[in-house]
CSV table of C-alpha atoms in Angstrom, one decimal:
chain,number,residue,atom,x,y,z
Y,715,UNK,CA,210.1,-15.8,251.8
Y,716,UNK,CA,212.9,-16.6,249.2
Y,717,UNK,CA,212.5,-20.4,249.8
Y,718,UNK,CA,208.7,-20.2,249.2
Y,719,UNK,CA,209.2,-18.0,246.1
Y,720,UNK,CA,211.9,-20.3,244.7
Y,721,UNK,CA,209.7,-23.4,245.3
Y,722,UNK,CA,206.7,-21.8,243.5
Y,723,UNK,CA,208.9,-20.7,240.6
Y,724,UNK,CA,210.4,-24.3,240.4
Y,725,UNK,CA,206.9,-25.7,239.9
Y,726,UNK,CA,205.9,-23.0,237.5
Y,727,UNK,CA,208.9,-23.5,235.2
Y,728,UNK,CA,208.7,-27.3,235.2
Y,729,UNK,CA,206.5,-27.4,232.0
Y,730,UNK,CA,209.1,-25.1,230.4
Y,731,UNK,CA,211.9,-27.4,231.3
Y,732,UNK,CA,210.0,-30.5,230.1
Y,733,UNK,CA,209.0,-29.0,226.7
Y,734,UNK,CA,212.5,-28.1,226.0
Y,735,UNK,CA,212.8,-31.8,225.0
Y,736,UNK,CA,210.3,-31.2,222.2
Y,737,UNK,CA,213.1,-29.7,220.2
Y,738,UNK,CA,214.1,-33.3,219.2
Y,739,UNK,CA,210.8,-34.2,217.6
Y,740,UNK,CA,210.8,-30.8,216.0
Y,741,UNK,CA,214.1,-31.5,214.3
Y,742,UNK,CA,212.8,-35.0,213.2
Y,743,UNK,CA,209.7,-33.4,211.9
Y,744,UNK,CA,211.6,-30.8,209.9
Y,745,UNK,CA,213.9,-33.5,208.5
Y,746,UNK,CA,211.0,-35.7,207.5
Y,747,UNK,CA,209.3,-32.8,205.8
Y,748,UNK,CA,212.4,-32.0,203.8
Y,749,UNK,CA,212.9,-35.7,202.9
Y,750,UNK,CA,209.2,-35.9,201.8
Y,751,UNK,CA,209.6,-32.9,199.6
Y,752,UNK,CA,212.6,-34.3,197.9
Y,753,UNK,CA,211.0,-37.7,197.4
Y,754,UNK,CA,207.6,-36.3,196.3
Y,755,UNK,CA,205.8,-38.0,199.2
Y,756,UNK,CA,202.6,-36.6,200.6
Y,757,UNK,CA,201.4,-39.2,203.1
Y,758,UNK,CA,203.6,-41.4,205.4
Y,759,UNK,CA,200.9,-43.5,206.9
Y,760,UNK,CA,197.2,-43.9,206.4
Y,761,UNK,CA,194.5,-45.8,208.4
Y,762,UNK,CA,190.8,-46.2,208.4
Y,763,UNK,CA,189.5,-45.1,211.9
Y,764,UNK,CA,190.2,-41.5,212.9
Y,765,UNK,CA,192.8,-41.1,215.7
Y,766,UNK,CA,192.6,-38.1,218.0
Y,767,UNK,CA,195.0,-35.3,216.8
Y,768,UNK,CA,196.3,-37.3,213.9
Y,769,UNK,CA,193.0,-37.9,212.1
Y,770,UNK,CA,193.3,-40.6,209.3
Y,771,UNK,CA,197.0,-40.1,208.3
Y,772,UNK,CA,200.4,-38.7,208.9
Y,773,UNK,CA,201.1,-36.4,206.0
Y,774,UNK,CA,203.5,-33.6,205.1
Y,775,UNK,CA,200.8,-31.2,206.3
Y,776,UNK,CA,200.6,-33.1,209.6
Y,777,UNK,CA,204.3,-32.6,210.1
Y,778,UNK,CA,204.0,-28.9,209.2
Y,779,UNK,CA,201.3,-28.5,211.8
Y,780,UNK,CA,203.3,-30.4,214.3
Y,781,UNK,CA,206.2,-28.1,213.8
Y,782,UNK,CA,204.2,-25.0,214.6
Y,783,UNK,CA,202.4,-26.8,217.5
Y,784,UNK,CA,205.8,-27.7,219.0
Y,785,UNK,CA,207.2,-24.2,218.4
Y,786,UNK,CA,204.1,-22.6,220.1
Y,787,UNK,CA,204.4,-24.9,223.1
Y,788,UNK,CA,208.1,-24.2,223.5
Y,789,UNK,CA,207.6,-20.4,223.2
Y,790,UNK,CA,204.6,-20.2,225.6
Y,791,UNK,CA,206.0,-22.4,228.4
Y,792,UNK,CA,209.5,-21.0,227.8
Y,793,UNK,CA,208.2,-17.6,228.5
Y,794,UNK,CA,207.6,-18.5,232.1
Y,795,UNK,CA,211.1,-19.9,232.3
Y,796,UNK,CA,212.6,-16.6,230.8
Y,797,UNK,CA,210.4,-14.5,233.2
Y,798,UNK,CA,211.7,-16.4,236.2
Y,799,UNK,CA,215.3,-15.9,235.2
Y,800,UNK,CA,214.7,-12.3,234.3
Y,801,UNK,CA,215.7,-13.0,230.7
Y,802,UNK,CA,212.6,-11.6,229.1
Y,803,UNK,CA,212.4,-8.4,227.1
Y,804,UNK,CA,212.6,-5.4,229.3
Y,805,UNK,CA,213.8,-1.8,229.3
Y,806,UNK,CA,216.9,-2.4,231.3
Y,807,UNK,CA,218.8,0.0,229.1
Y,808,UNK,CA,216.8,2.8,230.8
Y,809,UNK,CA,216.6,1.5,234.3
Y,810,UNK,CA,220.1,0.0,234.8
Y,811,UNK,CA,221.5,3.2,236.2
Y,812,UNK,CA,218.6,3.7,238.6
Y,813,UNK,CA,218.9,2.7,242.3
Y,814,UNK,CA,217.9,-0.8,243.2
Y,815,UNK,CA,214.7,0.3,245.0
Y,816,UNK,CA,213.6,2.3,242.0
Y,817,UNK,CA,214.2,-0.6,239.7
Y,818,UNK,CA,212.2,-2.8,242.0
Y,819,UNK,CA,209.4,-0.3,242.1
Y,820,UNK,CA,209.3,-0.1,238.3
Y,821,UNK,CA,209.3,-3.9,238.1
Y,822,UNK,CA,206.4,-4.0,240.6
Y,823,UNK,CA,204.5,-1.4,238.6
Y,824,UNK,CA,205.0,-3.3,235.3
Y,825,UNK,CA,204.0,-6.6,236.9
Y,826,UNK,CA,200.8,-5.3,238.5
Y,827,UNK,CA,199.7,-2.7,235.9
Y,828,UNK,CA,200.7,-4.4,232.6
Y,829,UNK,CA,201.7,-8.0,233.0
Y,830,UNK,CA,199.0,-9.3,235.3
Y,831,UNK,CA,196.1,-7.7,233.5
Y,832,UNK,CA,197.5,-8.8,230.1
Y,833,UNK,CA,197.7,-12.4,231.4
Y,834,UNK,CA,194.2,-12.2,232.8
Y,835,UNK,CA,192.9,-11.0,229.4
Y,836,UNK,CA,194.7,-13.7,227.5
Y,837,UNK,CA,193.5,-16.4,229.9
Y,838,UNK,CA,189.9,-15.2,229.7
Y,839,UNK,CA,189.7,-14.9,225.9
Y,840,UNK,CA,192.1,-17.9,225.4
Y,841,UNK,CA,189.7,-20.1,227.4
Y,842,UNK,CA,186.7,-19.1,225.2
Y,843,UNK,CA,189.0,-19.5,222.1
Y,844,UNK,CA,189.8,-23.0,223.2
Y,845,UNK,CA,186.1,-23.9,224.0
Y,846,UNK,CA,185.0,-22.6,220.6
Y,847,UNK,CA,187.6,-24.9,218.9
Y,848,UNK,CA,186.5,-27.8,221.1
Y,849,UNK,CA,182.8,-27.3,220.5
Y,850,UNK,CA,183.1,-26.9,216.8
Y,851,UNK,CA,185.5,-29.8,216.4
Y,852,UNK,CA,188.0,-27.5,214.7
Y,853,UNK,CA,190.8,-29.3,212.9
Y,854,UNK,CA,192.8,-29.1,209.7
Y,855,UNK,CA,190.9,-28.9,206.5
Y,856,UNK,CA,194.0,-29.6,204.4
Y,857,UNK,CA,195.2,-32.9,205.9
Y,858,UNK,CA,197.1,-31.6,208.9
Y,859,UNK,CA,196.5,-32.2,212.6
Y,860,UNK,CA,193.0,-32.4,214.1
Y,861,UNK,CA,191.7,-31.4,217.5
Y,862,UNK,CA,193.0,-27.9,217.4
Y,863,UNK,CA,191.5,-27.2,220.8
Y,864,UNK,CA,194.5,-29.0,222.4
Y,865,UNK,CA,197.1,-26.6,221.1
Y,866,UNK,CA,194.8,-23.7,221.7
Y,867,UNK,CA,194.5,-24.8,225.3
Y,868,UNK,CA,198.2,-24.2,225.7
Y,869,UNK,CA,197.6,-20.4,225.4
Y,870,UNK,CA,195.5,-19.8,228.5
Y,871,UNK,CA,197.4,-22.4,230.4
Y,872,UNK,CA,200.8,-20.8,229.6
Y,873,UNK,CA,199.5,-17.4,230.4
Y,874,UNK,CA,198.0,-18.6,233.6
Y,875,UNK,CA,201.4,-19.8,234.7
Y,876,UNK,CA,203.0,-16.6,233.6
Y,877,UNK,CA,200.3,-14.6,235.6
Y,878,UNK,CA,201.0,-16.7,238.7
Y,879,UNK,CA,204.7,-16.1,238.3
Y,880,UNK,CA,204.1,-12.3,238.0
Y,881,UNK,CA,201.9,-12.4,241.1
Y,882,UNK,CA,204.6,-14.3,243.0
Y,883,UNK,CA,207.3,-12.0,241.8
Y,884,UNK,CA,205.2,-9.0,242.8
Y,885,UNK,CA,204.8,-10.3,246.3
Y,886,UNK,CA,208.5,-11.0,246.5
Y,887,UNK,CA,209.2,-7.5,245.2
Y,888,UNK,CA,206.9,-5.9,247.8
Y,889,UNK,CA,208.7,-8.0,250.5
Y,890,UNK,CA,212.0,-6.7,249.2
Y,891,UNK,CA,210.8,-3.1,249.2
Y,892,UNK,CA,209.5,-3.3,252.7
Y,893,UNK,CA,212.7,-4.7,254.0
Y,894,UNK,CA,215.5,-2.3,253.0
Y,895,UNK,CA,218.3,-4.6,254.2
Y,896,UNK,CA,216.9,-7.7,252.4
Y,897,UNK,CA,218.2,-9.1,249.2
Y,898,UNK,CA,216.9,-8.4,245.8
Y,899,UNK,CA,213.9,-10.2,244.3
Y,900,UNK,CA,214.4,-13.6,242.8
Y,901,UNK,CA,216.5,-13.4,239.7
Y,902,UNK,CA,217.8,-9.9,240.5
Y,903,UNK,CA,221.5,-10.2,240.7
Y,904,UNK,CA,222.3,-6.5,240.4
């Protein structure tokens, strides 16, 4: 069971591992924005035909949009990574003194009653949020990035991955609870 769970988690956190590299373009974007502000520049490049996402230019506003796009991508996919490693926000201060089986039961309850329904709601509404942006051709009205549906699609995708991770962890937790001599759930080193 642990090998299957670990393999599924490896697949689920791959986007989080990959998007960690986006910190480099984020740094470059911030530096270019600061440079542009100091130099009084507004546009870096302009062209005639509209290009997906970029529109007709790379401007200071494009770079500002890019910064929050990158931050959103890192935060959403990084959440799955943090969940797998049990580094997410939790109430360990209250549960750390409890027996292991009680902690596993609380974790299972939280995953099934709170996390999975929350992920399902975000995926459901995030999908329609994305479709609305796609159908309306939503983009920046102030010279920033276009095709906002692409960044909005990250929301249901990231929460779908988190929901799958919660489901897998719930199954692993049930397995641990049913086998008293077995090891803890993935990521539980207590």
